[in-house]
XYZ file of C-alpha atoms in Angstrom:
606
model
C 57.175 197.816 -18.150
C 59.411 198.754 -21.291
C 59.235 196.127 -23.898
C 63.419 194.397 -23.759
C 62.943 193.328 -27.522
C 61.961 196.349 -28.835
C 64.864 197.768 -31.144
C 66.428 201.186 -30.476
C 66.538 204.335 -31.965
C 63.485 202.847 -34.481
C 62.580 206.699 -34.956
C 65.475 207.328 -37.235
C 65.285 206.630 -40.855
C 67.961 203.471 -41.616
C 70.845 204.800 -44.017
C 71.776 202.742 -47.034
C 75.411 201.929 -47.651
C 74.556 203.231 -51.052
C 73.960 206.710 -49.282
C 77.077 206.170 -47.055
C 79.402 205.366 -49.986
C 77.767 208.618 -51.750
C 79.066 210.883 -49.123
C 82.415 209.398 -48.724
C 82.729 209.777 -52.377
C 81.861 213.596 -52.196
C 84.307 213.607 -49.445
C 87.300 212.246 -50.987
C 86.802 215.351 -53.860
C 88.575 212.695 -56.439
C 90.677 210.955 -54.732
C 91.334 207.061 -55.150
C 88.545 205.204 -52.924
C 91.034 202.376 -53.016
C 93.720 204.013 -52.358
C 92.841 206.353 -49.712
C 90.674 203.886 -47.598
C 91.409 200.317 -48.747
C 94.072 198.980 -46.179
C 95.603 196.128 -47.779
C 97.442 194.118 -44.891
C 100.342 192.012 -44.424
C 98.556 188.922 -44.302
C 97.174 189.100 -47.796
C 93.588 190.604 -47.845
C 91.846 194.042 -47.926
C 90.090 195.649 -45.154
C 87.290 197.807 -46.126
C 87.017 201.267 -44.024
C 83.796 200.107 -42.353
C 81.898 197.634 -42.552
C 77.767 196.432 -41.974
C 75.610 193.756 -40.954
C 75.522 192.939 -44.449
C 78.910 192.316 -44.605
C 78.222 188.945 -42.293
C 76.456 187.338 -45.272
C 78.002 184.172 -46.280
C 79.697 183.473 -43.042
C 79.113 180.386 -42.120
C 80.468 180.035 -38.742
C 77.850 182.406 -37.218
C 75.571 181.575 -34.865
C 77.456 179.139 -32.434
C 77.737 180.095 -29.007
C 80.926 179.438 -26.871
C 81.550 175.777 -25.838
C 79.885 174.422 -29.253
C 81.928 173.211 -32.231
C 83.503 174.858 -34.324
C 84.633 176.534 -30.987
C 84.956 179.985 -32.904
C 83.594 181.777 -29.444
C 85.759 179.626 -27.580
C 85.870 176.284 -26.154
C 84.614 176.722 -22.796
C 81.234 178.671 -21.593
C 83.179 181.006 -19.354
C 86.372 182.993 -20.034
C 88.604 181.970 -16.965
C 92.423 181.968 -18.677
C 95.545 180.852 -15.955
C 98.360 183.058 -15.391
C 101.387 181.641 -16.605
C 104.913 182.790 -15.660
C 108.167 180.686 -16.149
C 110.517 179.563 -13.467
C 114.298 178.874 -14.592
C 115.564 176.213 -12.465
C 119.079 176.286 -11.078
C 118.454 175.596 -7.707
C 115.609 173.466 -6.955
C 114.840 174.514 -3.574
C 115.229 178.361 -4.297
C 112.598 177.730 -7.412
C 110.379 176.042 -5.192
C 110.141 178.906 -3.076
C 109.832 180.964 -6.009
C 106.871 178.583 -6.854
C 105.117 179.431 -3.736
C 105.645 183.092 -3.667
C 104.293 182.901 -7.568
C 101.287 180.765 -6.395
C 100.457 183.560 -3.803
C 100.724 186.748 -5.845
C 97.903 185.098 -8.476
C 99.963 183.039 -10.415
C 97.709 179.483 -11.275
C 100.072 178.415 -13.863
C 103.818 177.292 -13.841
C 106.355 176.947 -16.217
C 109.424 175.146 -14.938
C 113.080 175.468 -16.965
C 114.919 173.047 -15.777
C 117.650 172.653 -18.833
C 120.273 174.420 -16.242
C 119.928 171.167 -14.033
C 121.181 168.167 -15.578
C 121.006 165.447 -14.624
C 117.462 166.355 -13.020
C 116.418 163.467 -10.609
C 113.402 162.265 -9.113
C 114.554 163.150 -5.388
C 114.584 167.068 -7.112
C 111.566 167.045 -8.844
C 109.692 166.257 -5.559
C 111.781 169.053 -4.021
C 111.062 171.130 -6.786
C 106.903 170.113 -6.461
C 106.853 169.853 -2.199
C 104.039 171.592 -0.788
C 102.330 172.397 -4.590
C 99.066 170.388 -4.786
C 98.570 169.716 -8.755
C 95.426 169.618 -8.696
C 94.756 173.099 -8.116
C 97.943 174.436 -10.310
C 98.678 174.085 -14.147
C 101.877 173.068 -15.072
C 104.464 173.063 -17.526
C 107.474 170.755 -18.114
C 110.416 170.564 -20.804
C 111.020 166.986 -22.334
C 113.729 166.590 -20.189
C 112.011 165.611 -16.742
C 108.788 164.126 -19.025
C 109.389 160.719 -17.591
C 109.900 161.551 -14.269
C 106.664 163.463 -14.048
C 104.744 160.925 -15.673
C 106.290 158.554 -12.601
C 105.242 160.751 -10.365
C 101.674 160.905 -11.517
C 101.640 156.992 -11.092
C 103.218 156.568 -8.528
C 101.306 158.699 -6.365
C 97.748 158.115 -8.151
C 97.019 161.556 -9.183
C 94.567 161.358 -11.768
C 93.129 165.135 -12.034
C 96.616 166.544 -12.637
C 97.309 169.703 -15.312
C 100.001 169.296 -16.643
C 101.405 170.551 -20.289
C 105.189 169.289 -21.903
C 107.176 171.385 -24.030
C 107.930 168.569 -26.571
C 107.910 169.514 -30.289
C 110.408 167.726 -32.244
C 108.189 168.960 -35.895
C 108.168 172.551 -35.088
C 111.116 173.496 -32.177
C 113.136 170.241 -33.316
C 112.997 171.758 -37.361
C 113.546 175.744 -36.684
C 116.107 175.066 -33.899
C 118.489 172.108 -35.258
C 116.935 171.651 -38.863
C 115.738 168.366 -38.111
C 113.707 165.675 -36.641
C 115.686 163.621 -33.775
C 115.037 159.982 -35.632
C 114.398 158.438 -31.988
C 112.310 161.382 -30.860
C 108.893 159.964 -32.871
C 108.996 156.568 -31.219
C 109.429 158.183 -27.526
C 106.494 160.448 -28.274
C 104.042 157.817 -29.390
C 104.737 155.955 -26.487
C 104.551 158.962 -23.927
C 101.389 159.898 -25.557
C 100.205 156.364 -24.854
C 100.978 156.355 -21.062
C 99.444 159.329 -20.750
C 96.069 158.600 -22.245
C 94.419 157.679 -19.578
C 94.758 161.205 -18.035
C 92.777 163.954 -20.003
C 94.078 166.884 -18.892
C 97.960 165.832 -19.475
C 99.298 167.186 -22.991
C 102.563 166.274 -23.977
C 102.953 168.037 -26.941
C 103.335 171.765 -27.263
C 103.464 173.329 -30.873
C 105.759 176.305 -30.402
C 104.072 178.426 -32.974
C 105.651 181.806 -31.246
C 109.191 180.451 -33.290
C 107.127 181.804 -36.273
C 106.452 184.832 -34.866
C 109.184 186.012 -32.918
C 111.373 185.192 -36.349
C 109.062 187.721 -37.927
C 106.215 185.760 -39.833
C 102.792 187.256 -40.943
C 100.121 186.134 -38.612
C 98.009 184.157 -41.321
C 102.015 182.488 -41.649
C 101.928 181.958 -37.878
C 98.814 180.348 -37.763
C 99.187 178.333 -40.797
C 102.611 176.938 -40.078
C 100.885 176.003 -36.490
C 97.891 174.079 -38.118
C 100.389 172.122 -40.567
C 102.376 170.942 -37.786
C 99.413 169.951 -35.931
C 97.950 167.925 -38.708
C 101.578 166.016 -38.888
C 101.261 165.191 -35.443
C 97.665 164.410 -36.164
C 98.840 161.860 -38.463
C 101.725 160.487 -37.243
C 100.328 159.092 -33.729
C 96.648 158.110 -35.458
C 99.074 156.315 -37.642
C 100.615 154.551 -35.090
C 97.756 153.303 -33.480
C 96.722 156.308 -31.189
C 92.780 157.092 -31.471
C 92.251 160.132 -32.706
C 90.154 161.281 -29.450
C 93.651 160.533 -27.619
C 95.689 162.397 -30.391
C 93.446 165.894 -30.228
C 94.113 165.932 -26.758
C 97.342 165.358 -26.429
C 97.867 168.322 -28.002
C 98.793 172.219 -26.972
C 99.692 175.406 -29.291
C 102.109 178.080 -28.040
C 101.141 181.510 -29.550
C 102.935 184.648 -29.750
C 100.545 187.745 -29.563
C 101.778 191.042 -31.339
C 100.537 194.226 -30.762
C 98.207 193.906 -33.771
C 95.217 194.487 -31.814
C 92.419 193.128 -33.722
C 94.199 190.809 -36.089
C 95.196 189.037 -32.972
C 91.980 188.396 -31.947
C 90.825 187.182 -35.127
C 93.665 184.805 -35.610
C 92.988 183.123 -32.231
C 89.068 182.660 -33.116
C 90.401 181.207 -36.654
C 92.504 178.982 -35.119
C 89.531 177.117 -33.196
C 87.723 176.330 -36.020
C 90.340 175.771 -38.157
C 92.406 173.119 -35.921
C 88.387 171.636 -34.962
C 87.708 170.795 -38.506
C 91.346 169.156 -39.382
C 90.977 167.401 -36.008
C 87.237 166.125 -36.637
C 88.250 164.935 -40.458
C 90.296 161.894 -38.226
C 86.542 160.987 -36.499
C 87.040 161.231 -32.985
C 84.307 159.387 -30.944
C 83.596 163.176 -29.522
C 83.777 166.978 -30.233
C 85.929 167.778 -27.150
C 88.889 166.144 -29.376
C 88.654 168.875 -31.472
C 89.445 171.912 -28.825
C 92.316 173.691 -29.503
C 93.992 174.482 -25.919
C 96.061 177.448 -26.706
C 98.883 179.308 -24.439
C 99.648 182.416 -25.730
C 102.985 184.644 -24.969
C 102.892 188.207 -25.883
C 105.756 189.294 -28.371
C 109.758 188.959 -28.523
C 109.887 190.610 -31.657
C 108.185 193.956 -30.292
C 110.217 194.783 -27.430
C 112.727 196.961 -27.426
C 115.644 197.559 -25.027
C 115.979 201.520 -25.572
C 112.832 203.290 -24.013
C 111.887 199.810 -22.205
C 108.983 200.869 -20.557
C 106.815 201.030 -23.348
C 107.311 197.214 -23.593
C 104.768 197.497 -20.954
C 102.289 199.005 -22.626
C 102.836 196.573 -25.447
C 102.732 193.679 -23.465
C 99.263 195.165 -21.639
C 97.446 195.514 -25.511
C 98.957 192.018 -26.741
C 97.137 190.792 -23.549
C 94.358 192.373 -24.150
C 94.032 190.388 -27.308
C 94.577 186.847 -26.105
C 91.929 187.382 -23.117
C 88.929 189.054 -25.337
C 89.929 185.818 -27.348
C 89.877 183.615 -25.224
C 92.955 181.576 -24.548
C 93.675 179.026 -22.358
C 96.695 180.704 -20.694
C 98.858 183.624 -20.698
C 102.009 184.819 -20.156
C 103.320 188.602 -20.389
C 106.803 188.524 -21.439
C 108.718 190.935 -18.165
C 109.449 194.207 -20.289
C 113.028 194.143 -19.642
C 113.916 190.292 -20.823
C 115.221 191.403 -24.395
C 118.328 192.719 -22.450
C 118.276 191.162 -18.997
C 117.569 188.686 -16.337
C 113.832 189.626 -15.492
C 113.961 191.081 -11.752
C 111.483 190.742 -9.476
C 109.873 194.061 -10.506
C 109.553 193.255 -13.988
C 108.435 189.754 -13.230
C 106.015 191.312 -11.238
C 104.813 194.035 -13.398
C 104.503 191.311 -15.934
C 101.532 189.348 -14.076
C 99.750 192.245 -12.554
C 98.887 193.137 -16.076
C 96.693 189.979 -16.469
C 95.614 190.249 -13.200
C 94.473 193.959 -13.598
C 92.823 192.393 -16.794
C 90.368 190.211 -14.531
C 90.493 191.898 -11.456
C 89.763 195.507 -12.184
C 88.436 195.477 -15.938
C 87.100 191.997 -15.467
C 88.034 190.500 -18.723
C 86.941 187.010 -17.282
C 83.491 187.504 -16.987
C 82.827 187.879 -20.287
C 83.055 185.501 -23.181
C 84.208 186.331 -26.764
C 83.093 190.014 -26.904
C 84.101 190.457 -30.148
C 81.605 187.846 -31.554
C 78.885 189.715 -33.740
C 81.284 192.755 -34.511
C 81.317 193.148 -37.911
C 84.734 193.822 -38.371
C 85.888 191.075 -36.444
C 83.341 188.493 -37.859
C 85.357 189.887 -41.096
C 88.495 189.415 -39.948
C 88.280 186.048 -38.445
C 87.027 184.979 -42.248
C 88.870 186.669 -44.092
C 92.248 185.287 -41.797
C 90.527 181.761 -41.720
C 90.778 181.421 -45.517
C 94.406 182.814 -46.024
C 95.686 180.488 -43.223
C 93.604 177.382 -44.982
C 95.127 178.436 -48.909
C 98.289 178.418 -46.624
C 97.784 175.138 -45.048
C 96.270 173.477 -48.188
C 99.361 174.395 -49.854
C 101.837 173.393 -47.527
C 99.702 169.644 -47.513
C 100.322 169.514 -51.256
C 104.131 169.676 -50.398
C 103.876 166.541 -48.332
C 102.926 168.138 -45.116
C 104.699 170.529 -41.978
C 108.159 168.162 -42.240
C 108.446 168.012 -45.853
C 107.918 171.647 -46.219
C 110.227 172.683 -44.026
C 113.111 170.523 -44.947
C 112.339 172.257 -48.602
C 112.699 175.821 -47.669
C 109.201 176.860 -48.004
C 108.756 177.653 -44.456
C 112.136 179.857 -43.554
C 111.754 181.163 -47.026
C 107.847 182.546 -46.488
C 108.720 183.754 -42.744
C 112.916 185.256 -44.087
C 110.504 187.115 -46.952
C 107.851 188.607 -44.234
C 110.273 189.771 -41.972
C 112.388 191.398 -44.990
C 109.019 193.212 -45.593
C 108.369 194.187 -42.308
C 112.276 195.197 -41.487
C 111.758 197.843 -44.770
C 108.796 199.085 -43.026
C 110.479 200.004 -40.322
C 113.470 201.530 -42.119
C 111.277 203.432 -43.930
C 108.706 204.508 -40.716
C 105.712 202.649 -42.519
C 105.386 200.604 -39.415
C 106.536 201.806 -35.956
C 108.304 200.799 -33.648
C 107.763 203.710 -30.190
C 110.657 204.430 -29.358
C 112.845 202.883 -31.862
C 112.169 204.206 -34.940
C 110.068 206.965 -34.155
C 109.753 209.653 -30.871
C 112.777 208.113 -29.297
C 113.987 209.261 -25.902
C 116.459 211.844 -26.881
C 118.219 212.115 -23.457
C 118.586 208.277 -23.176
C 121.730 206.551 -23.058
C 122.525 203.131 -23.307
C 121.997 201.436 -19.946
C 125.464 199.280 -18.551
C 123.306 196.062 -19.666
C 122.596 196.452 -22.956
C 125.425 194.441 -24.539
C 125.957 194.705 -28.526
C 124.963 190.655 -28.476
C 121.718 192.374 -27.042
C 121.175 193.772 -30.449
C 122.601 192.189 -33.274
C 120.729 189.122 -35.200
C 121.913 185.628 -34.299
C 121.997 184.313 -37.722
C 122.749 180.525 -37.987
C 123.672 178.939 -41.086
C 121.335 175.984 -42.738
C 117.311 175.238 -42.797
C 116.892 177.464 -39.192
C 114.463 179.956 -38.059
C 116.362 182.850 -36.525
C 114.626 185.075 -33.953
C 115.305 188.600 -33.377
C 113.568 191.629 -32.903
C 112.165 194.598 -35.381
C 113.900 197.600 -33.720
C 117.329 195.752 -33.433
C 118.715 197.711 -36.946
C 117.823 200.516 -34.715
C 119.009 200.354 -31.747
C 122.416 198.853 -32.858
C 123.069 201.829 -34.947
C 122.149 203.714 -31.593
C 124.581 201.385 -29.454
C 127.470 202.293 -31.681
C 126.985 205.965 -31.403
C 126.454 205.790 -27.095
C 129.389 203.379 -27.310
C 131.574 205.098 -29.330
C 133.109 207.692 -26.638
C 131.835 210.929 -29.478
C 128.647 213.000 -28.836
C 126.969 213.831 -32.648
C 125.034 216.483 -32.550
C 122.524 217.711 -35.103
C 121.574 221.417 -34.459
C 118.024 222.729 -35.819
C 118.205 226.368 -37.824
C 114.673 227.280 -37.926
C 113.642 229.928 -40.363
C 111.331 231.631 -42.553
C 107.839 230.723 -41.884
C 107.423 229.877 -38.042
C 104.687 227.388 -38.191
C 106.706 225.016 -40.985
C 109.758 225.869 -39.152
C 108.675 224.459 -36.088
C 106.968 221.540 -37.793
C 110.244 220.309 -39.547
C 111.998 220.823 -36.621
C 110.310 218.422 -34.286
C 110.295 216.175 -37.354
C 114.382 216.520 -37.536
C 114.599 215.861 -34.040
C 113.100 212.807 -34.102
C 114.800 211.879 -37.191
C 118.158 212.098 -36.164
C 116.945 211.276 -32.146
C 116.570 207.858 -33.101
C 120.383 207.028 -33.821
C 121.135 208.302 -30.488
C 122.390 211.968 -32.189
C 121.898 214.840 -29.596
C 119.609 217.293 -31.055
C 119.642 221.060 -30.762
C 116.212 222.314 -31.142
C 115.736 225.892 -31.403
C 112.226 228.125 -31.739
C 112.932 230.554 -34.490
C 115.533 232.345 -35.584
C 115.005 236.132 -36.522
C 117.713 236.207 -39.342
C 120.322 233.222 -40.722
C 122.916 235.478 -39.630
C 122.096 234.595 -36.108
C 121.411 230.704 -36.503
C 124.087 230.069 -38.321
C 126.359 231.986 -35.544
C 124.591 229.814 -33.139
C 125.234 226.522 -34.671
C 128.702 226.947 -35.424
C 129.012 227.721 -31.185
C 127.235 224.641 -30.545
C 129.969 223.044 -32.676
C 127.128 220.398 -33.945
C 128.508 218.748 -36.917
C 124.628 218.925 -38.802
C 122.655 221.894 -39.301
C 119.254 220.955 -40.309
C 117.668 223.608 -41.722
C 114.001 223.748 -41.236
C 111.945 225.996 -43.255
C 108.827 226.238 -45.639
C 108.920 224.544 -49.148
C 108.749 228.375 -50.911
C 111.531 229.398 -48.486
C 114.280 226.980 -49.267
C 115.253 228.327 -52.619
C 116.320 231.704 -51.394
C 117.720 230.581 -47.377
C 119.272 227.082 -48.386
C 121.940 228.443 -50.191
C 122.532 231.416 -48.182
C 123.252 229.351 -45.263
C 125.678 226.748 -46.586
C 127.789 229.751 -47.691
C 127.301 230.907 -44.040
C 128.507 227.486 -42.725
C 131.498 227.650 -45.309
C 131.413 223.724 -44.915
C 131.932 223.957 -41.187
C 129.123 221.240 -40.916
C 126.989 219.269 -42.658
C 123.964 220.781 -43.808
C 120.741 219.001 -44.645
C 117.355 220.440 -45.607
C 114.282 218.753 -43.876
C 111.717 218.230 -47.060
C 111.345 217.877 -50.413
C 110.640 220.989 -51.971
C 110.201 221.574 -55.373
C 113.229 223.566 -55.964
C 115.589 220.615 -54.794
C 116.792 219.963 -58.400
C 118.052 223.690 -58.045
C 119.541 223.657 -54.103
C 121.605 220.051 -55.917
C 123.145 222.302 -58.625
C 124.412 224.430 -56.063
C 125.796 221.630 -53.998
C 122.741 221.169 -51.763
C 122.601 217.442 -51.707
C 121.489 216.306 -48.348
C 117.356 216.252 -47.591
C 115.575 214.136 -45.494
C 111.744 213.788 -45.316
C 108.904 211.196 -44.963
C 109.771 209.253 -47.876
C 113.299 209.039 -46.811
C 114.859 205.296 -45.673
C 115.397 206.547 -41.994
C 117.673 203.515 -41.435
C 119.783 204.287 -44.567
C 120.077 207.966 -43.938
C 121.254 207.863 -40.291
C 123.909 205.642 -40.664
C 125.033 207.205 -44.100
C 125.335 210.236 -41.559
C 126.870 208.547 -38.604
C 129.841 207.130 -41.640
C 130.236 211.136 -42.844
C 131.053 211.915 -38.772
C 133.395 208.795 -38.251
C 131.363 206.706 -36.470
């Protein structure tokens, strides 16, 4: 029998990272090792282009398994998240049925909405509950119908109950109205209080997704989410709440992006993070210290042209929170950006979780990414920017005090100016939006413009919106506008860059919505530029080689005789030449794609 502890492929010589770093060197033939494969991220560290077991030197959160503080690997010994999907309630009995069908198709987690049914009485919330045993479901409440839960937990002596409220006067209370309702502290110490005796009854939910879908960093996100937790942490152990009582009456609410691997990180951060604020307040034990965390994949991703691929973004941001190892889940339906969620999206939206345990089995295994070198890395590396974060935020007086001095809209208003630049400029992408759009699409009937313009409120609030809405209202105007721009491509010269620039053009000027002529090759500019005045586009793009544009360029706007406007896909080295001639327009992978188009759409009137 084959020894199980002897080490593989032992017959092969171990490589240095001396040796390693030698041939990347030879590799890069000069280039800037920094530079080249440094990636220096949003959240404010560098990630090395591989990494070794070396690199887990020095961390000392290693060697824990799942279940065991600091609840890196996660705070159970298996990986069994609830689906979560959210009911809004305007009719009671028609949600109830809703709750059953939900509770039959593998739902195990319930989110009720019931802001559209004031006043909300007892007589409905036992309508709304008949036939659901609550024992065997999660569930979620607003602070609405709080009380009248917590009745009906006493009055009907259910002790084993799961059930979560979405009260957050320090984080939702801040971001939404700029401030904390004066009687809301006093209700919430005394909630928390009546529901101390049940352990598995949470009534207060950090809404940490604010951060996110307003367009924070993820170290911001998490940081922000800690803060607030430590003010909660402080203001019920300071009103007499134990601090064993206080850690559990406590739930996060996550956004995931689509940032695969950071996401993952952040989550396994988080645990040990919130278990060492939590056990500075000496609980009598560790399970005070678990973070329970709901996650919600992203707001900001989605976008409402090319919808679909909100799918496939909502399928990887799963992905994320189950290797990590939340506590529950919810996919966002890939149409909600724009629309009521129908029953197909709402039911797209859960089979992706449940494809995640039933088919790929996701469940069955707990914190894969523990050992991985990068993500060992990551979590570290995210663990100490969110802690300078934190520690900093402390020093300002804590979460409240922060916030009511800027420092938190500021930090998040300066991350998403960063990230909205990136996506002007293409340096992050957004499918769809900003890059390979669908060039036949039009507008569906509901996308509304209130669909895609920012909400901006005046004072101390956090706005959410999403990173391709620039984009797509630029593209609303033009499938609104009753005109049909076209941009028409003149290839040229040498084939292979001609067809290069062209499929560059197309998506270029695709992605505000501008009808694009492509064309294979043209033998001579006589016959392009014949063509493009027929399709009466109003650009001609003319795509080309860098040593070709000095001769065709100009030959070609004296063909057009200003019939259209002509633009030169590159920047070749003769463009100081082609701009003494009247040349002017060029666009290329350096070029502000947000800028450009809509300079464009203003030159055609729209």
């Amino acid at each position: 029998m084959a020894n199980t502890n002897e080490k593989l492929f032992t017959e092969f010589p171990a490589v240095s990272t001396e040796k390693w770093e030698e041939v990347i060197t030879a590799d890069l033939k000069g280039a800037d090792y920094e530079r080249k494969l440094v990636w220096r991220t949003g959240e404010g560290f560098n990630l090395r282009p591989y990494y070794r077991a070396e690199n887990l030197e020095g961390i000392e959160f290693l060697g824990t398994e799942a279940g065991q503080f600091p609840f890196v690997r996660g705070t159970r010994a298996h990986n069994e998240w609830r689906v979560h999907q959210t009911i809004k309630v305007t009719n009671v009995a028609e949600a109830n049925a809703e709750a059953h069908k939900l509770l039959n198709s593998g739902v195990d987690s319930l989110g009720f909405c019931t802001c559209s049914c004031e006043p909300f009485t007892a007589e409905m919330l036992d309508q709304l509950l008949e036939g659901i045993v609550l024992s065997a479901v999660e569930l979620s409440f607003g602070s609405d119908v709080a009380e009248l839960v917590v009745a009906k937990l006493e009055k009907e002596g259910i002790n084993d109950a799961r059930i979560s409220f979405n009260i957050d006067p320090v984080v939702k209370g801040l971001a939404k109205k700029g401030e904390i309702c004066a009687s809301c502290g006093e209700k919430l110490i005394a909630l928390v209080n009546r529901c101390a005796a049940w352990k598995h009854v949470r009534p207060i939910a950090i809404n940490a997704r604010i951060f996110g879908n307003a367009g924070s960093t993820i170290v911001e996100e998490l940081a922000f989410a800690l803060s607030a937790g430590q003010e909660y942490m402080a203001r019920l152990t300071d009103a007499g709440v134990s601090a064993d009582v206080a850690g559990r009456s406590i739930r996060f609410i996550f956004s995931v992006s689509s940032n695969y691997f950071m996401e993952i990180a952040k989550f396994r951060a988080g645990r040990m993070l919130w278990a060492q604020i939590v056990k500075a307040y000496g609980p009598e034990k560790n399970c005070a210290c678990k973070m329970m965390v709901h996650a919600e994949t992203s707001r900001w991703n989605q976008s409402v042209y090319d919808p679909y691929v909100n799918m496939l973004r909502g399928t990887t941001e799963a992905m994320s929170a189950a290797i990590a190892g939340v506590n529950s889940l919810e996919v966002v339906p890939f149409n909600a950006a724009y629309a009521e969620p129908d029953e197909f999206a709402k039911r797209i939206a859960r089979n992706v979780e449940l494809l995640l345990k039933h088919e790929s089995h996701f469940d069955q295994v707990v914190d894969p990414a523990g050992g991985s070198y990068y993500i060992e890395n990551l979590t570290k590396s995210i663990a100490e920017e969110a802690w300078k974060l934190f520690l900093s935020l402390e020093e300002e007086g804590g979460y409240a005090a922060a916030y009511a001095a800027g420092t938190i809209k500021s930090k998040v208003e300066a991350s998403a100016a960063l990230k909205e630049k990136n996506i002007a400029t293409r340096r992050q992408i957004i499918l769809g939006a900003n890059q390979f759009p669908n060039f036949t699409e039009v507008a569906d009937a509901e996308i509304t413009m209130e669909s895609v313009e920012r909400d901006i409120k005046e004072g101390n609030i956090l706005n959410a919106y999403r990173g391709a809405m620039s984009f797509e209202k630029m593209r609303l105007e033009v499938d609104r506008s009753g005109k049909e721009p076209k941009a028409f491509m003149l290839t040229c010269g040498s084939l292979g860059m001609a067809r290069a620039r062209a499929q560059f053009s197309c998506n270029f000027f695709g992605c505000a919505g501008i009808r694009v002529i492509d064309n294979t090759f043209f033998k001579s500019l006589e016959e392009g530029v014949a063509a493009a005045l027929e399709s009466k586009a109003e650009i001609v793009v003319v795509c080309a080689s860098d040593d070709d544009y000095a001769e065709v360029a100009p030959k070609i706007k004296e063909l057009l005789g200003g019939k259209a406007i002509l633009v030169v896909a590159g920047a070749p080295a003769c463009t100081p030449e082609l701009e003494a001639q009247g040349i002017t327009n060029f666009i290329n992978v350096k070029s502000n794609v947000l800028e450009t188009l809509k300079f464009y759409l203003k030159e055609m009137g729209i």
